[in-house]
mmCIF file of C-alpha atoms in Angstrom:
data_model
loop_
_atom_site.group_PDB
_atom_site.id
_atom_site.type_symbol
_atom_site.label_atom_id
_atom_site.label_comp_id
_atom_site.label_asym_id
_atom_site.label_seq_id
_atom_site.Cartn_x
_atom_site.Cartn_y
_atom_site.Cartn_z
ATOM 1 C CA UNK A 1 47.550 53.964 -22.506
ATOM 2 C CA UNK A 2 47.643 57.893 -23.348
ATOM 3 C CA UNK A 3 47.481 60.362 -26.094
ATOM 4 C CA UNK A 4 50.300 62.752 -25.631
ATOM 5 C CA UNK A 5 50.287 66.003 -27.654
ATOM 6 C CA UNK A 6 51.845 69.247 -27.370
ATOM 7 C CA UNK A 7 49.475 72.071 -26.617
ATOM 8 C CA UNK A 8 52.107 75.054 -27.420
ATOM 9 C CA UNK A 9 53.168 75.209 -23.866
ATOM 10 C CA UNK A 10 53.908 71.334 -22.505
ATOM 11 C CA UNK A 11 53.039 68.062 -23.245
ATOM 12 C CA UNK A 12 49.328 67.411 -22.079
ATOM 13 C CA UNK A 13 48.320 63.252 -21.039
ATOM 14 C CA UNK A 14 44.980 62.253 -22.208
ATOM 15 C CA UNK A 15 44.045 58.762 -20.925
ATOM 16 C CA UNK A 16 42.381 56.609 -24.169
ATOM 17 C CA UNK A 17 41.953 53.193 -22.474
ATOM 18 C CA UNK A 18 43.068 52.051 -19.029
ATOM 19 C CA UNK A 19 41.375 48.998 -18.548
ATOM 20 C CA UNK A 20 43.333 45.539 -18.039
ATOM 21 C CA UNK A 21 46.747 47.017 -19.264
ATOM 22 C CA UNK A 22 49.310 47.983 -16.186
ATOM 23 C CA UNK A 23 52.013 46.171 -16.599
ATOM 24 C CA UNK A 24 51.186 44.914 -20.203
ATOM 25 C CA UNK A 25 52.538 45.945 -23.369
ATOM 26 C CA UNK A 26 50.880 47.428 -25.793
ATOM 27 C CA UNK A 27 51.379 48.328 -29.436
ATOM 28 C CA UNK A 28 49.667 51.278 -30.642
ATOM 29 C CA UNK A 29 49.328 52.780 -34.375
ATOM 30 C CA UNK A 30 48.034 56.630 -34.871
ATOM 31 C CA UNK A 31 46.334 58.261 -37.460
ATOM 32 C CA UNK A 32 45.419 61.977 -37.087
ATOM 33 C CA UNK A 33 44.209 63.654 -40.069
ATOM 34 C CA UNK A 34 44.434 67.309 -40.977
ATOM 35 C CA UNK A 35 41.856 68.494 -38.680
ATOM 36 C CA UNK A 36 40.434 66.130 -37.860
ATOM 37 C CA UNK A 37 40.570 63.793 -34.305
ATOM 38 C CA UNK A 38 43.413 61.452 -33.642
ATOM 39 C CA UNK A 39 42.461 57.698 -33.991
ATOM 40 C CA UNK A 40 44.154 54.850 -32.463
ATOM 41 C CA UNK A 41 43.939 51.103 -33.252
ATOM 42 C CA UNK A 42 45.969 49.197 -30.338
ATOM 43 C CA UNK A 43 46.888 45.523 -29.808
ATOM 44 C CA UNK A 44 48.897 43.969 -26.888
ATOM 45 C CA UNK A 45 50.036 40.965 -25.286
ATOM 46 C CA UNK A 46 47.734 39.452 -22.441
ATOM 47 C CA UNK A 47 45.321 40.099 -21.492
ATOM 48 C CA UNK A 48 44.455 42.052 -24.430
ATOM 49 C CA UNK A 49 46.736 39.976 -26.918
ATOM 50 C CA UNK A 50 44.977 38.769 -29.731
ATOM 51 C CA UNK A 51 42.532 41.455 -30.181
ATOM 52 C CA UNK A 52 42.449 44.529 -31.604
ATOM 53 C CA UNK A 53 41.303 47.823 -30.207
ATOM 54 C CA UNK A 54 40.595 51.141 -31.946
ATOM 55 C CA UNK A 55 39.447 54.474 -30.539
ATOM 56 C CA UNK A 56 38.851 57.668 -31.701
ATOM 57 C CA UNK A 57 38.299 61.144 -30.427
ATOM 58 C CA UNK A 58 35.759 62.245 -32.760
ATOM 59 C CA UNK A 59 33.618 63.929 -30.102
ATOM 60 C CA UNK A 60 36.197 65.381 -28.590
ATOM 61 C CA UNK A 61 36.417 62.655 -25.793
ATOM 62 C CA UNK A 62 38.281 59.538 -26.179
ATOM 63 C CA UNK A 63 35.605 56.251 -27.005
ATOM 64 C CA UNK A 64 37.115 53.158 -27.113
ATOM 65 C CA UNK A 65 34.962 50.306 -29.136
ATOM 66 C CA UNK A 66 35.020 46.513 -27.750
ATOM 67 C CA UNK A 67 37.778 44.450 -29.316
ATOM 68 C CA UNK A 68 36.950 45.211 -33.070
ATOM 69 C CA UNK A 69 38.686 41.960 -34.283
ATOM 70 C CA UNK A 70 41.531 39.372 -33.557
ATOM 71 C CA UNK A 71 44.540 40.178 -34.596
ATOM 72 C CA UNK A 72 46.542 36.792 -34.175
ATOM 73 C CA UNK A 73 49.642 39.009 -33.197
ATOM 74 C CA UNK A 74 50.861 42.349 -33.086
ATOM 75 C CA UNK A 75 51.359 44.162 -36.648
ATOM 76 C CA UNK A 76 48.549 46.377 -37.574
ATOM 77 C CA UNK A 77 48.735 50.086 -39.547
ATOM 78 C CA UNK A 78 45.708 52.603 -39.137
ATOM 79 C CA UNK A 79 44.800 55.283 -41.439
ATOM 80 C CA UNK A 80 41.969 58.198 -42.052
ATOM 81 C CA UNK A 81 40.348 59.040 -45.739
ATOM 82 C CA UNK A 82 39.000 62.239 -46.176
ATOM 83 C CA UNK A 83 35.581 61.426 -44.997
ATOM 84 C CA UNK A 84 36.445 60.578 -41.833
ATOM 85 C CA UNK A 85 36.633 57.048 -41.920
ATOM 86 C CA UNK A 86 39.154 54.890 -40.253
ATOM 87 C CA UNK A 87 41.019 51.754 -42.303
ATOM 88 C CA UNK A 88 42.970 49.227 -40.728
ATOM 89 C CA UNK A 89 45.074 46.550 -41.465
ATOM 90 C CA UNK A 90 46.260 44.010 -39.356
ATOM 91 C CA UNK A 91 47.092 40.389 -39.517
ATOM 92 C CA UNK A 92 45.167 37.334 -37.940
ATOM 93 C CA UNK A 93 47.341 34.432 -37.769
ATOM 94 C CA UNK A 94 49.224 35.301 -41.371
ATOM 95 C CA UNK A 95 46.006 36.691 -43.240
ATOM 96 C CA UNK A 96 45.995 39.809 -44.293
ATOM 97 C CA UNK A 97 42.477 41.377 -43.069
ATOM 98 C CA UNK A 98 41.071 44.830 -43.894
ATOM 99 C CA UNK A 99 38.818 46.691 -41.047
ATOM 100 C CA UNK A 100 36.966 49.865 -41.593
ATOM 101 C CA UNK A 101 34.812 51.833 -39.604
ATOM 102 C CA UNK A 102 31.862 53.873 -41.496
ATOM 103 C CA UNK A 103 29.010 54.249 -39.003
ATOM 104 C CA UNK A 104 30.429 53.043 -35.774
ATOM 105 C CA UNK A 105 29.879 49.650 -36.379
ATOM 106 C CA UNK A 106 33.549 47.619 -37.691
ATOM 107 C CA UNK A 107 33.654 45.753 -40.846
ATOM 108 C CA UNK A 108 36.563 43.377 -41.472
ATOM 109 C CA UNK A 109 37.351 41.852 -44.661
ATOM 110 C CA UNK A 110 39.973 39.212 -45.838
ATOM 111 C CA UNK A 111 42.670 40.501 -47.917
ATOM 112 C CA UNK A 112 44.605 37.524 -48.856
ATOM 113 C CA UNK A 113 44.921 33.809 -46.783
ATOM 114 C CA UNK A 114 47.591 33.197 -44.899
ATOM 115 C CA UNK A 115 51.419 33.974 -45.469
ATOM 116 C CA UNK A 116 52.461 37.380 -44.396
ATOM 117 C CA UNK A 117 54.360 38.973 -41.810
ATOM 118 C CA UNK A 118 53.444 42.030 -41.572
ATOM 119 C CA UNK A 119 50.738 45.451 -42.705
ATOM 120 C CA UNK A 120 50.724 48.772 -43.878
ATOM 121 C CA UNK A 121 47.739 50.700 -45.115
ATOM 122 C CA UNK A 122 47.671 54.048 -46.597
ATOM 123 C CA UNK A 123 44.203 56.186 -48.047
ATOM 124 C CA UNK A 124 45.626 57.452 -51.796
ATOM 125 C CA UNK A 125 44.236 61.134 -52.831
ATOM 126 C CA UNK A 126 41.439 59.321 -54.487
ATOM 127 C CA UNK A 127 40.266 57.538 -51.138
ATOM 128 C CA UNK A 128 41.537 54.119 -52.404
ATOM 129 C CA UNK A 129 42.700 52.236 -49.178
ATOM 130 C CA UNK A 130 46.219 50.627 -50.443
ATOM 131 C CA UNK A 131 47.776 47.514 -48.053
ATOM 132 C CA UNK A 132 51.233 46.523 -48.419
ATOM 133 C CA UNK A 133 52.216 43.486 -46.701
ATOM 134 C CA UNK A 134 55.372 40.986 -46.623
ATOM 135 C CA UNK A 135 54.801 37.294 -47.836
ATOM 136 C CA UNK A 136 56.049 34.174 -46.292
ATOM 137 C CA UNK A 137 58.494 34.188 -49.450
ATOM 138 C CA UNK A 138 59.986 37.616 -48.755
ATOM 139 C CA UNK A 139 57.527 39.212 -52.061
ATOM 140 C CA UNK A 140 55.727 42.695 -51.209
ATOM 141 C CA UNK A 141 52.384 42.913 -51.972
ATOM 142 C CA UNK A 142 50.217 45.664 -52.687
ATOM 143 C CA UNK A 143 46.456 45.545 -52.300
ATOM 144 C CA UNK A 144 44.166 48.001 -53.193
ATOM 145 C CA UNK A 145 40.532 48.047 -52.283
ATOM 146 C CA UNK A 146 37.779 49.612 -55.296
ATOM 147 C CA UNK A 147 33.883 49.001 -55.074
ATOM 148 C CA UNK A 148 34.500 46.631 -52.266
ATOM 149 C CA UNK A 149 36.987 44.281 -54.178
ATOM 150 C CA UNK A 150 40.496 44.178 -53.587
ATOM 151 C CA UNK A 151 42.841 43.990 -56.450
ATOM 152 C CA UNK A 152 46.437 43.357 -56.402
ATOM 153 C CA UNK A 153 48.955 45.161 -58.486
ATOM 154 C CA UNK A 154 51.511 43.536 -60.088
#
């Protein structure tokens, strides 16, 4: 898998993670903040399916961490606060799950149990990470994470 980006000239291939994918798919979600260096959270089918990937190029090489969770499928959404910190949210067999990445070391939390179809996070101009996710019953949820408790607005 590769980070294409336009350097004012061409298109310029930087290789983030090689390892086990030829001939595998692979479903990959940027974030690249003003400034700052582009992160990637990536999940695929075998032999990568069911785990989730993220890497960053904070040091101006890529580094890709071990499988930072299990994903259970496919749908994840990454984002970048102002700090620097990556959010993700991603599914694990219907729960909604929360990952973020302060120091280097991933954190996952549960969202909500079971039921949904799918994940989007955003970072709101106060920082707040915000997921919005599809129930089983069709409803769209919004999640939004303060002190370390996640709220849900009506």
């Amino acid at each position: 898998m590769g980070y294409y980006h336009w350097d004012g000239i061409s298109w310029t291939n930087e290789p983030v993670f090689t390892s086990l994918l030829l001939g595998h798919q692979v479903w990959p979600a940027l974030a690249h903040p003003p400034g700052g260096a582009p992160r990637l959270s990536f999940a695929g089918n075998q032999p990568v399916g069911g785990l989730l990937w993220y890497a960053s190029r904070a040091s101006g090489s890529w580094l890709t961490q071990e499988p930072a969770a299990r994903t259970g499928g496919i749908r994840h959404s990454i984002a970048v606060d102002d700090a620097g910190i990556s959010h993700v949210a991603f599914l694990d067999s219907g729960t909604v799950r929360y990952l973020y990445d302060p120091d280097g070391t991933a954190s996952t939390e549960v969202i909500e149990e079971g039921g949904a179809h799918s994940a989007s996070i955003a970072i709101d101009p106060d920082d707040t990470p915000r997921v919005a996710y599809a129930t089983e019953a069709g409803d769209l949820r919004i999640a939004h994470r303060s002190e370390g408790i996640w709220s849900f607005e009506p």
